[in-house]
Short mmCIF file of C-alpha atoms and ligand atoms in Angstrom, two decimals:
data_model
loop_
_atom_site.label_atom_id
_atom_site.label_comp_id
_atom_site.label_asym_id
_atom_site.label_seq_id
_atom_site.Cartn_x
_atom_site.Cartn_y
_atom_site.Cartn_z
CA MET Y 1 61.98 -230.44 16.76
CA ILE Y 2 65.67 -231.12 16.91
CA LEU Y 3 67.34 -233.71 19.07
CA GLY Y 4 70.74 -232.93 20.47
CA LYS Y 5 73.22 -235.02 22.39
CA LEU Y 6 72.17 -238.21 24.00
CA GLU Y 7 74.25 -240.07 26.47
CA GLY Y 8 74.27 -242.30 29.49
CA TRP Y 9 74.87 -240.30 32.62
CA SER Y 10 74.72 -240.94 36.29
CA LEU Y 11 73.75 -238.53 39.05
CA GLY Y 12 75.63 -238.30 42.35
CA LYS Y 13 75.05 -240.77 45.10
CA HIS Y 14 71.52 -239.96 46.08
CA GLY Y 15 70.95 -237.45 43.35
CA VAL Y 16 70.52 -234.87 46.09
CA ILE Y 17 71.88 -231.55 45.05
CA THR Y 18 73.77 -229.91 47.87
CA GLU Y 19 76.13 -227.03 47.76
CA GLU Y 20 78.57 -225.49 50.14
CA GLY Y 21 78.70 -221.79 50.53
CA LYS Y 22 76.71 -218.85 51.73
CA ARG Y 23 73.00 -219.00 52.27
CA GLY Y 24 71.01 -218.62 49.12
CA THR Y 25 73.39 -216.35 47.29
CA LYS Y 26 72.16 -217.57 43.94
CA SER Y 27 68.51 -217.81 44.86
CA VAL Y 28 65.93 -216.51 42.45
CA GLY Y 29 63.28 -213.85 43.00
CA PRO Y 30 61.36 -211.32 40.91
CA ASN Y 31 62.05 -207.63 40.56
CA MET Y 32 58.45 -206.53 41.04
CA THR Y 33 58.88 -203.14 39.38
CA SER Y 34 60.23 -204.71 36.20
CA CYS Y 35 56.92 -206.06 34.88
CA HIS Y 36 56.54 -205.91 31.11
CA PRO Y 37 54.34 -207.37 28.38
CA SER Y 38 55.33 -210.91 27.50
CA TYR Y 39 54.57 -213.54 24.90
CA GLY Y 40 51.68 -215.85 25.73
CA ARG Y 41 52.13 -217.54 22.38
CA LYS Y 42 54.80 -216.89 19.80
CA ASP Y 43 52.35 -214.66 17.98
CA LEU Y 44 50.59 -213.11 20.96
CA LEU Y 45 51.90 -210.37 23.20
CA VAL Y 46 50.00 -210.22 26.48
CA ASP Y 47 50.10 -207.75 29.33
CA CYS Y 48 49.34 -209.43 32.65
CA CYS Y 49 51.05 -206.83 34.85
CA PRO Y 50 49.18 -205.72 37.95
CA PRO Y 51 48.10 -202.07 38.18
CA GLY Y 52 50.68 -199.84 39.87
CA PHE Y 53 53.62 -202.24 39.64
CA GLN Y 54 55.95 -199.38 38.69
CA SER Y 55 56.64 -198.27 42.25
CA PRO Y 56 57.94 -200.57 44.97
CA LEU Y 57 55.23 -201.78 47.34
CA PRO Y 58 55.50 -202.52 51.05
CA PHE Y 59 55.43 -206.21 51.91
CA VAL Y 60 55.61 -208.47 54.94
CA ASP Y 61 57.56 -211.68 55.31
CA PHE Y 62 55.59 -214.89 55.33
CA GLN Y 63 54.38 -216.30 58.61
CA PHE Y 64 52.88 -219.70 59.12
CA PRO Y 65 49.20 -219.76 59.93
CA ASP Y 66 48.29 -220.31 63.57
CA PRO Y 67 48.99 -223.97 64.34
CA GLN Y 68 45.81 -223.99 66.46
CA SER Y 69 43.60 -223.21 63.48
CA PRO Y 70 41.84 -226.22 61.92
CA LEU Y 71 43.66 -228.18 59.24
CA ARG Y 72 42.19 -227.71 55.77
CA ILE Y 73 41.64 -231.10 54.20
CA ARG Y 74 41.78 -231.23 50.41
CA ARG Y 75 39.48 -233.96 49.06
CA PRO Y 76 39.21 -235.62 45.65
CA ALA Y 77 36.90 -233.62 43.38
CA HIS Y 78 35.02 -236.69 42.19
CA ALA Y 79 34.02 -237.52 45.78
CA VAL Y 80 33.01 -234.18 47.33
CA ASP Y 81 29.39 -233.66 48.42
CA VAL Y 82 26.79 -231.11 47.33
CA ASP Y 83 27.27 -228.93 50.39
CA TYR Y 84 30.94 -228.60 49.68
CA ILE Y 85 30.29 -227.87 46.02
CA SER Y 86 27.81 -225.10 46.77
CA LYS Y 87 30.18 -223.58 49.31
CA TYR Y 88 33.05 -223.53 46.81
CA ASP Y 89 30.71 -222.32 44.09
CA LYS Y 90 29.69 -219.38 46.25
CA ALA Y 91 33.29 -218.50 47.13
CA LEU Y 92 34.36 -218.65 43.51
CA SER Y 93 31.46 -216.50 42.26
CA ILE Y 94 32.33 -213.85 44.82
CA MET Y 95 35.95 -214.02 43.72
CA LYS Y 96 34.89 -213.67 40.09
CA SER Y 97 32.78 -210.61 40.93
CA LEU Y 98 35.64 -208.71 42.58
CA PRO Y 99 37.01 -205.83 40.49
CA HIS Y 100 40.35 -206.23 38.73
CA HIS Y 101 42.07 -203.69 41.00
CA ASP Y 102 41.48 -206.11 43.89
CA PRO Y 103 44.39 -208.60 43.93
CA ARG Y 104 42.03 -211.23 45.33
CA SER Y 105 39.87 -211.11 42.20
CA PHE Y 106 39.78 -214.14 39.94
CA SER Y 107 41.23 -212.22 37.00
CA ARG Y 108 44.23 -211.16 39.09
CA GLN Y 109 44.67 -214.69 40.44
CA ALA Y 110 44.71 -216.03 36.89
CA ASN Y 111 47.19 -213.34 35.89
CA LEU Y 112 49.67 -214.52 38.51
CA HIS Y 113 50.17 -217.62 36.47
CA CYS Y 114 50.50 -215.61 33.29
CA LEU Y 115 53.16 -213.39 34.91
CA PHE Y 116 55.42 -216.13 36.18
CA CYS Y 117 54.98 -218.50 33.28
CA THR Y 118 55.73 -216.12 30.45
CA GLY Y 119 58.71 -214.33 31.97
CA ALA Y 120 56.94 -211.01 32.60
CA TYR Y 121 59.26 -210.12 35.46
CA ASP Y 122 63.02 -209.82 35.45
CA GLN Y 123 64.93 -211.34 38.30
CA GLN Y 124 66.19 -209.25 41.16
CA ASN Y 125 69.51 -207.55 40.39
CA SER Y 126 69.52 -208.92 36.88
CA ASN Y 127 67.86 -208.49 33.55
CA ALA Y 128 67.41 -212.23 33.18
CA PRO Y 129 63.73 -213.12 32.86
CA LEU Y 130 62.08 -215.15 35.61
CA SER Y 131 60.10 -218.19 34.59
CA ILE Y 132 59.16 -221.04 36.87
CA HIS Y 133 58.27 -223.90 34.56
CA ARG Y 134 60.66 -226.71 33.62
CA THR Y 135 62.80 -226.12 36.72
CA TRP Y 136 62.92 -227.01 40.41
CA LEU Y 137 60.67 -224.01 41.11
CA PHE Y 138 57.74 -225.76 39.44
CA PHE Y 139 56.38 -227.53 42.53
CA PRO Y 140 56.97 -224.81 45.15
CA TRP Y 141 55.72 -221.89 43.05
CA HIS Y 142 52.43 -223.60 42.23
CA ARG Y 143 52.09 -224.65 45.87
CA MET Y 144 52.37 -221.00 46.90
CA MET Y 145 49.90 -219.88 44.27
CA ILE Y 146 47.12 -222.26 45.27
CA TYR Y 147 47.86 -221.85 48.98
CA PHE Y 148 46.98 -218.15 48.85
CA HIS Y 149 44.16 -218.80 46.39
CA GLU Y 150 42.58 -221.31 48.76
CA ARG Y 151 42.80 -219.01 51.75
CA ILE Y 152 41.32 -216.10 49.81
CA LEU Y 153 38.37 -218.27 48.74
CA GLY Y 154 37.83 -219.37 52.34
CA SER Y 155 37.92 -215.82 53.65
CA LEU Y 156 35.39 -214.64 51.05
CA ILE Y 157 32.82 -216.95 52.64
CA GLY Y 158 34.17 -216.68 56.18
CA ASP Y 159 35.19 -220.34 56.32
CA GLU Y 160 38.66 -221.02 57.67
CA THR Y 161 38.35 -224.74 56.99
CA PHE Y 162 37.77 -224.25 53.27
CA ALA Y 163 40.10 -226.40 51.17
CA LEU Y 164 40.46 -226.77 47.41
CA PRO Y 165 39.44 -230.08 45.86
CA TYR Y 166 42.03 -232.09 43.96
CA TRP Y 167 41.42 -233.70 40.61
CA ALA Y 168 42.66 -237.25 41.29
CA TRP Y 169 43.45 -238.16 37.69
CA ASP Y 170 46.01 -240.72 38.85
CA ILE Y 171 43.36 -243.12 40.15
CA PRO Y 172 40.69 -244.83 38.01
CA GLN Y 173 37.71 -243.05 39.67
CA GLY Y 174 39.27 -239.69 38.89
CA MET Y 175 40.28 -240.28 35.27
CA VAL Y 176 37.45 -238.21 33.81
CA ILE Y 177 36.85 -234.48 34.25
CA PRO Y 178 35.05 -234.29 37.62
CA ASP Y 179 31.33 -233.59 37.19
CA MET Y 180 31.35 -230.38 39.20
CA TYR Y 181 33.40 -228.72 36.44
CA THR Y 182 30.89 -229.53 33.73
CA ASN Y 183 27.75 -228.12 35.36
CA ASN Y 184 26.98 -225.09 33.22
CA SER Y 185 25.08 -223.28 35.94
CA SER Y 186 28.07 -223.25 38.30
CA SER Y 187 31.08 -220.97 38.52
CA PHE Y 188 33.34 -223.96 37.74
CA TYR Y 189 32.01 -224.20 34.24
CA HIS Y 190 34.29 -223.03 31.47
CA THR Y 191 33.68 -223.00 27.74
CA MET Y 192 37.29 -223.08 26.54
CA ARG Y 193 37.70 -226.83 26.79
CA ASP Y 194 37.95 -229.63 24.28
CA VAL Y 195 34.35 -230.85 24.04
CA SER Y 196 35.42 -234.31 22.95
CA HIS Y 197 37.21 -234.74 26.27
CA LEU Y 198 34.23 -234.02 28.50
CA PRO Y 199 32.81 -236.92 30.54
CA PRO Y 200 32.58 -239.81 30.02
CA GLN Y 201 35.86 -239.59 28.07
CA THR Y 202 38.76 -241.15 29.99
CA ALA Y 203 41.75 -238.85 30.31
CA ASP Y 204 44.97 -239.81 28.56
CA LEU Y 205 47.72 -238.95 31.04
CA ASN Y 206 50.33 -239.23 28.31
CA TYR Y 207 48.26 -237.39 25.71
CA VAL Y 208 49.62 -236.79 22.22
CA SER Y 209 46.53 -237.01 20.07
CA ASP Y 210 43.23 -238.83 20.32
CA THR Y 211 43.16 -242.62 20.35
CA ASN Y 212 40.26 -245.03 20.24
CA LEU Y 213 41.15 -246.99 23.32
CA ILE Y 214 38.36 -248.41 25.41
CA PRO Y 215 38.31 -246.97 28.95
CA GLU Y 216 39.71 -250.15 30.57
CA ASP Y 217 42.78 -250.09 28.33
CA GLN Y 218 43.32 -246.36 28.79
CA ILE Y 219 43.11 -246.80 32.56
CA ASP Y 220 45.68 -249.64 32.50
CA ILE Y 221 48.07 -247.56 30.45
CA ASN Y 222 47.54 -244.54 32.70
CA LEU Y 223 48.37 -246.56 35.81
CA ALA Y 224 51.53 -248.03 34.29
CA PHE Y 225 52.46 -244.54 33.17
CA MET Y 226 51.95 -243.17 36.69
CA TYR Y 227 54.25 -245.88 38.01
CA ASN Y 228 56.97 -244.72 35.67
CA GLN Y 229 56.53 -241.00 36.43
CA MET Y 230 56.22 -241.41 40.21
CA VAL Y 231 58.30 -244.47 41.01
CA SER Y 232 60.72 -246.02 38.52
CA GLY Y 233 61.47 -242.77 36.68
CA ALA Y 234 61.64 -240.58 39.79
CA ARG Y 235 64.26 -242.17 42.03
CA LYS Y 236 66.54 -239.15 41.99
CA THR Y 237 65.72 -235.67 43.21
CA GLU Y 238 66.37 -233.93 39.93
CA LEU Y 239 64.38 -236.44 37.89
CA PHE Y 240 61.28 -235.60 39.87
CA MET Y 241 61.83 -231.98 40.90
CA GLY Y 242 63.37 -230.60 37.71
CA CYS Y 243 66.67 -228.85 37.08
CA THR Y 244 68.67 -226.57 39.35
CA TYR Y 245 67.60 -223.04 38.45
CA LYS Y 246 69.71 -220.25 39.88
CA ALA Y 247 69.92 -216.49 39.70
CA GLY Y 248 71.03 -214.58 36.62
CA LYS Y 249 71.62 -215.55 33.02
CA GLU Y 250 74.26 -218.11 34.06
CA GLY Y 251 71.86 -219.77 36.49
CA TYR Y 252 69.32 -220.56 33.82
CA CYS Y 253 68.25 -224.13 33.25
CA ASN Y 254 65.53 -225.84 31.29
CA GLY Y 255 64.86 -229.38 32.44
CA PRO Y 256 61.44 -230.41 33.68
CA GLY Y 257 60.76 -233.24 36.13
CA THR Y 258 58.72 -236.34 35.31
CA ILE Y 259 55.33 -235.22 36.63
CA GLU Y 260 55.66 -231.76 35.14
CA LEU Y 261 56.23 -233.27 31.68
CA ALA Y 262 53.26 -235.55 32.02
CA PRO Y 263 50.58 -235.88 33.25
CA HIS Y 264 50.95 -232.15 33.98
CA ASN Y 265 51.71 -230.77 30.50
CA ALA Y 266 49.82 -233.54 28.75
CA LEU Y 267 46.60 -232.81 30.65
CA HIS Y 268 46.88 -229.05 30.12
CA THR Y 269 46.85 -229.83 26.43
CA TRP Y 270 44.17 -232.49 26.72
CA ILE Y 271 41.74 -230.09 28.40
CA GLY Y 272 42.29 -226.96 26.33
CA SER Y 273 39.97 -226.30 23.42
CA SER Y 274 41.10 -227.71 20.09
CA LEU Y 275 39.35 -224.76 18.43
CA ASN Y 276 41.87 -222.27 19.79
CA PRO Y 277 45.32 -221.74 18.26
CA GLY Y 278 47.18 -222.64 21.48
CA ARG Y 279 44.43 -224.90 22.84
CA GLU Y 280 43.53 -222.08 25.24
CA ASP Y 281 42.65 -221.77 27.96
CA MET Y 282 44.33 -224.73 29.67
CA GLY Y 283 46.60 -225.48 26.74
CA LYS Y 284 48.76 -222.37 27.21
CA PHE Y 285 50.23 -221.06 30.42
CA TYR Y 286 49.27 -217.40 29.98
CA SER Y 287 45.59 -218.39 29.96
CA ALA Y 288 45.50 -221.69 31.90
CA ALA Y 289 44.51 -220.31 35.30
CA LYS Y 290 41.36 -218.73 33.83
CA ASP Y 291 39.84 -222.20 33.87
CA PRO Y 292 38.71 -223.15 37.40
CA ILE Y 293 39.85 -226.74 36.81
CA PHE Y 294 43.43 -225.43 36.80
CA TYR Y 295 43.33 -225.20 40.61
CA ALA Y 296 42.13 -228.79 41.08
CA HIS Y 297 44.71 -229.98 38.54
CA HIS Y 298 47.44 -228.25 40.51
CA ALA Y 299 46.12 -229.45 43.85
CA ASN Y 300 46.71 -232.96 42.53
CA ILE Y 301 50.21 -232.06 41.30
CA ASP Y 302 50.86 -230.65 44.77
CA ARG Y 303 49.51 -233.80 46.39
CA LEU Y 304 51.78 -235.99 44.26
CA TRP Y 305 54.77 -233.94 45.42
CA GLU Y 306 53.75 -234.94 48.97
CA VAL Y 307 53.29 -238.58 47.94
CA TRP Y 308 56.79 -238.61 46.44
CA ARG Y 309 58.36 -236.91 49.47
CA GLU Y 310 56.76 -239.43 51.78
CA ALA Y 311 57.73 -242.38 49.62
CA HIS Y 312 61.36 -241.33 50.09
CA LYS Y 313 60.89 -240.38 53.76
CA GLN Y 314 61.88 -236.79 52.88
CA GLN Y 315 65.41 -238.04 52.17
CA LEU Y 316 65.39 -236.71 48.63
CA ASP Y 317 64.20 -233.23 49.56
CA ILE Y 318 66.35 -230.48 48.09
CA LYS Y 319 68.69 -228.98 50.67
CA ASP Y 320 70.37 -226.38 48.51
CA PRO Y 321 69.98 -222.96 50.19
CA ASP Y 322 69.61 -221.34 46.78
CA TRP Y 323 66.38 -223.27 46.32
CA LEU Y 324 65.18 -222.80 49.89
CA ASP Y 325 65.79 -219.03 49.72
CA SER Y 326 64.26 -218.41 46.31
CA PHE Y 327 61.24 -216.20 46.88
CA PHE Y 328 58.06 -214.76 45.41
CA TYR Y 329 55.36 -212.29 46.40
CA PHE Y 330 51.67 -213.03 46.76
CA TYR Y 331 48.71 -211.16 48.18
CA ASP Y 332 47.08 -212.94 51.08
CA GLU Y 333 43.41 -213.00 52.15
CA ASN Y 334 43.97 -209.78 54.13
CA LEU Y 335 45.29 -207.91 51.11
CA ARG Y 336 48.81 -207.90 52.43
CA LEU Y 337 51.65 -208.42 50.01
CA VAL Y 338 53.67 -211.32 51.39
CA ARG Y 339 57.20 -212.36 50.52
CA VAL Y 340 57.38 -216.13 50.72
CA LYS Y 341 60.40 -218.36 50.33
CA VAL Y 342 60.51 -221.83 48.88
CA GLY Y 343 61.75 -223.05 52.26
CA ASP Y 344 58.49 -221.81 53.80
CA VAL Y 345 56.32 -224.11 51.74
CA VAL Y 346 58.00 -227.50 51.99
CA ASP Y 347 55.86 -228.70 54.91
CA THR Y 348 52.11 -228.65 54.17
CA ILE Y 349 51.11 -229.27 57.79
CA LYS Y 350 52.87 -226.07 58.81
CA LEU Y 351 50.93 -224.42 56.01
CA GLY Y 352 47.74 -225.68 57.61
CA TYR Y 353 46.50 -228.16 55.02
CA SER Y 354 46.75 -231.78 54.04
CA TYR Y 355 45.30 -234.30 51.63
CA GLU Y 356 42.67 -236.91 52.19
CA GLN Y 357 44.41 -240.12 51.19
CA VAL Y 358 43.12 -242.26 48.38
CA HIS Y 359 44.15 -245.75 47.41
CA ARG Y 360 46.93 -245.58 44.81
CA PRO Y 361 46.75 -248.58 42.51
CA TRP Y 362 49.66 -247.37 40.35
CA LEU Y 363 52.07 -247.88 43.22
CA ASN Y 364 52.39 -251.58 42.41
CA MET Y 365 51.95 -251.37 38.68
CA ARG Y 366 55.50 -252.19 37.69
CA PRO Y 367 55.24 -252.93 33.96
CA LYS Y 368 56.33 -256.30 32.64
CA PRO Y 369 58.89 -256.63 29.85
CA SER Y 370 57.24 -257.03 26.44
CA TYR Y 371 59.22 -260.29 25.91
CA PRO Y 372 60.70 -262.67 28.46
CA PRO Y 373 64.19 -261.27 29.31
CA LYS Y 374 66.14 -264.25 27.92
CA LEU Y 375 64.38 -264.17 24.61
CA ALA Y 376 64.66 -260.39 24.56
CA ARG Y 377 68.45 -260.51 24.94
CA GLN Y 378 68.72 -262.94 22.04
CA MET Y 379 66.48 -260.88 19.85
CA LEU Y 380 68.47 -257.74 20.61
CA LYS Y 381 71.70 -259.52 19.72
CA THR Y 382 70.38 -260.69 16.41
CA LYS Y 383 69.09 -257.22 15.75
CA GLU Y 384 72.55 -255.81 16.41
CA LYS Y 385 74.18 -258.30 14.08
CA ASN Y 386 71.80 -257.48 11.36
CA LYS Y 387 73.95 -255.07 9.38
CA LEU Y 388 71.10 -254.01 7.17
CA GLU Y 389 69.36 -252.50 10.09
CA MET Y 390 72.55 -250.73 11.13
CA LEU Y 391 72.55 -248.96 7.81
CA SER Y 392 69.03 -247.77 8.18
CA ARG Y 393 68.80 -244.02 8.38
CA THR Y 394 66.84 -244.17 11.60
CA LEU Y 395 69.74 -245.65 13.54
CA VAL Y 396 72.42 -243.35 14.87
CA SER Y 397 75.05 -243.54 17.56
CA SER Y 398 75.02 -241.19 20.52
CA SER Y 399 78.42 -239.79 19.53
CA GLU Y 400 76.95 -238.88 16.16
CA LEU Y 401 74.21 -237.00 17.98
CA ASP Y 402 76.87 -235.05 19.87
CA THR Y 403 77.98 -233.35 16.72
CA HIS Y 404 74.99 -233.58 14.42
CA VAL Y 405 71.55 -232.49 15.41
CA ARG Y 406 68.73 -234.61 14.13
CA ALA Y 407 65.17 -233.69 13.32
CA LEU Y 408 62.78 -235.97 15.08
CA ASP Y 409 60.28 -236.40 12.29
CA ALA Y 410 60.01 -240.16 12.64
CA SER Y 411 61.06 -242.63 15.26
CA LEU Y 412 64.80 -242.64 15.86
CA THR Y 413 66.94 -245.41 17.30
CA VAL Y 414 70.06 -244.34 19.13
CA LYS Y 415 72.89 -246.59 20.19
CA VAL Y 416 74.07 -245.17 23.49
CA ARG Y 417 77.70 -245.59 24.47
CA ASN Y 418 78.25 -246.77 27.96
CA HIS Y 419 79.91 -244.20 30.22
CA TRP Y 420 79.51 -246.05 33.42
CA ARG Y 421 82.51 -247.11 35.36
CA LYS Y 422 82.43 -250.39 37.22
CA LYS Y 423 81.85 -248.92 40.66
CA GLU Y 424 78.82 -247.05 39.40
CA LYS Y 425 77.24 -250.24 38.21
CA GLU Y 426 74.91 -250.45 41.17
CA GLU Y 427 73.73 -246.91 40.88
CA GLU Y 428 70.64 -245.68 39.21
CA LYS Y 429 71.32 -245.04 35.54
CA VAL Y 430 70.00 -241.92 33.93
CA ILE Y 431 69.55 -241.16 30.26
CA VAL Y 432 70.03 -237.57 29.25
CA VAL Y 433 68.88 -236.04 26.00
CA HIS Y 434 70.72 -232.72 25.83
CA GLY Y 435 69.71 -229.67 23.91
CA ILE Y 436 66.25 -230.45 22.63
CA GLU Y 437 65.14 -227.61 20.46
CA VAL Y 438 61.50 -227.00 19.84
CA LYS Y 439 60.61 -225.12 16.70
CA GLY Y 440 57.33 -223.37 16.23
CA ASP Y 441 54.61 -223.05 18.77
CA ALA Y 442 52.98 -226.45 18.79
CA TYR Y 443 52.57 -228.94 21.60
CA VAL Y 444 55.53 -231.29 21.22
CA LYS Y 445 55.64 -234.81 22.56
CA PHE Y 446 57.77 -237.93 22.20
CA ASP Y 447 58.30 -241.08 24.23
CA VAL Y 448 61.60 -242.84 24.93
CA TYR Y 449 62.08 -246.61 25.07
CA VAL Y 450 65.20 -248.52 26.09
CA ASN Y 451 66.11 -251.82 24.42
CA LEU Y 452 62.93 -251.85 22.44
CA ILE Y 453 62.54 -255.06 20.51
CA ASP Y 454 59.27 -254.84 18.77
CA GLN Y 455 58.13 -251.56 17.19
CA PHE Y 456 54.59 -252.76 17.58
CA LYS Y 457 54.85 -253.32 21.28
CA ILE Y 458 55.20 -249.73 22.35
CA SER Y 459 53.22 -248.63 25.35
CA PRO Y 460 53.96 -247.41 28.88
CA LYS Y 461 52.52 -250.80 29.81
CA PHE Y 462 55.85 -252.41 28.94
CA ARG Y 463 59.01 -252.06 30.96
CA GLU Y 464 61.00 -250.80 27.98
CA PHE Y 465 59.19 -247.49 28.36
CA ALA Y 466 61.66 -245.02 29.89
CA GLY Y 467 59.70 -241.81 29.93
CA THR Y 468 58.28 -239.00 27.91
CA PHE Y 469 58.95 -235.49 26.72
CA ALA Y 470 55.93 -233.20 26.60
CA HIS Y 471 56.37 -229.54 25.87
CA ILE Y 472 54.01 -226.59 25.94
CA PRO Y 473 55.80 -223.65 24.32
CA ASP Y 474 55.35 -220.52 26.41
CA GLY Y 475 56.08 -218.06 23.65
CA GLY Y 476 59.14 -216.87 25.57
CA ALA Y 477 61.72 -214.90 23.67
CA GLY Y 478 65.00 -216.45 22.65
CA LYS Y 479 66.06 -219.99 22.00
CA LYS Y 480 65.85 -222.24 24.97
CA LYS Y 481 67.30 -225.70 24.60
CA ILE Y 482 65.82 -228.26 26.88
CA ASP Y 483 67.39 -231.20 28.66
CA LEU Y 484 65.42 -234.35 29.25
CA LYS Y 485 66.61 -236.71 31.98
CA LEU Y 486 65.07 -240.11 32.42
CA GLY Y 487 65.71 -242.57 35.19
CU1 LIG Z 1 52.17 -223.27 35.71
CU2 LIG Z 1 49.95 -226.26 35.19
O1 LIG Z 1 51.15 -224.79 35.02
#
């Protein structure tokens, strides 16, 4: 992997991206007749296109479900009862038995993810590929996908209260794969998983490779990590939601939000089977939705979007019409093709579902500095004076990084020049790593620390931790440089 520019940078006042101009003129949407085979891995061409995509199909515009119908309550998967499990099991087995030509079938549902995550469609009025990861479409697209999925499941068993479970990996009770997914006589069972990560193994929300931590320590680190990804690292819209992705080649961006990077990407990798080249199924996006746990994983991602929105009293919600008017098509439970806009899916109550609340211990888990601040300042000063260290090949300045790319094959210390003007002092500071280039097809991961003193005290448990980069290559054609922004 290559590291590009790194600099201090500050977002606008609230970090809310607004834009004057016409409604949604640069909004993104697929050209449904443009489906083509796409790369699931660098070395694997897949064809996830639905039958008959070549001719335009009639569709209806999205309508909210009847506000009188009962609210679907999504509950944590580790706490659901046997009745619920057998109900969901039945719905899912029916879905799995539907033929592929039925868009409600499990294979077609799984293919939806493959289509939009590998760039199988071009955008409307453009030959730019459409891909929803690592952008501000990440949360809304997955919300749409599981919304229709949930309603289809419910209709297959005639239950309009049916709701998906969520895998609450952000709280200690949920930090193992929920039992229902490991019962090999149920439809939730899936063989393509890393067997060493089955219960009772505690999930590593910032997974790189296996560690030997005892569960208590892993849980502590996970909670501190959640605090960073949800609270301290997510105080600006873009940091949480991902970059501003607009229509056409010029509108392209590649900058994931905190939760998408990890736990989202990290857990995809953690679950997928280590015996498969891309840790399929969960470890690669073309295959991820074949594993039933995908839907509970994404229900939790969706829930955390709600938690974040509420924490900021909806003040950080994106107001850009280009985002609100970006649209996709999904089949609903009545086999109608529905065009749905991002703006339609911001409010879950209007969509007829909500989440059963759980206690969130990470909310108050602000990490402590690894050394008392006074001592830390002194130590940093001495470090700076120490010319020997300045000569070390692992120390570079950010201006050097502007012009010379660096391979990140060992830890790298970067002296960041200060761009901030006085009046911006009070504002949230953001670190941007521009132009990260990922070579090859492996899972790529690195953490970033600010003012690190002691190389041996590195953990999200310390306040010096600024965030992480976690990348699942999607095999997509062309070079895509990624921006990482950390708050
Ligand atoms: Cu579209 Cu969890 O990924």
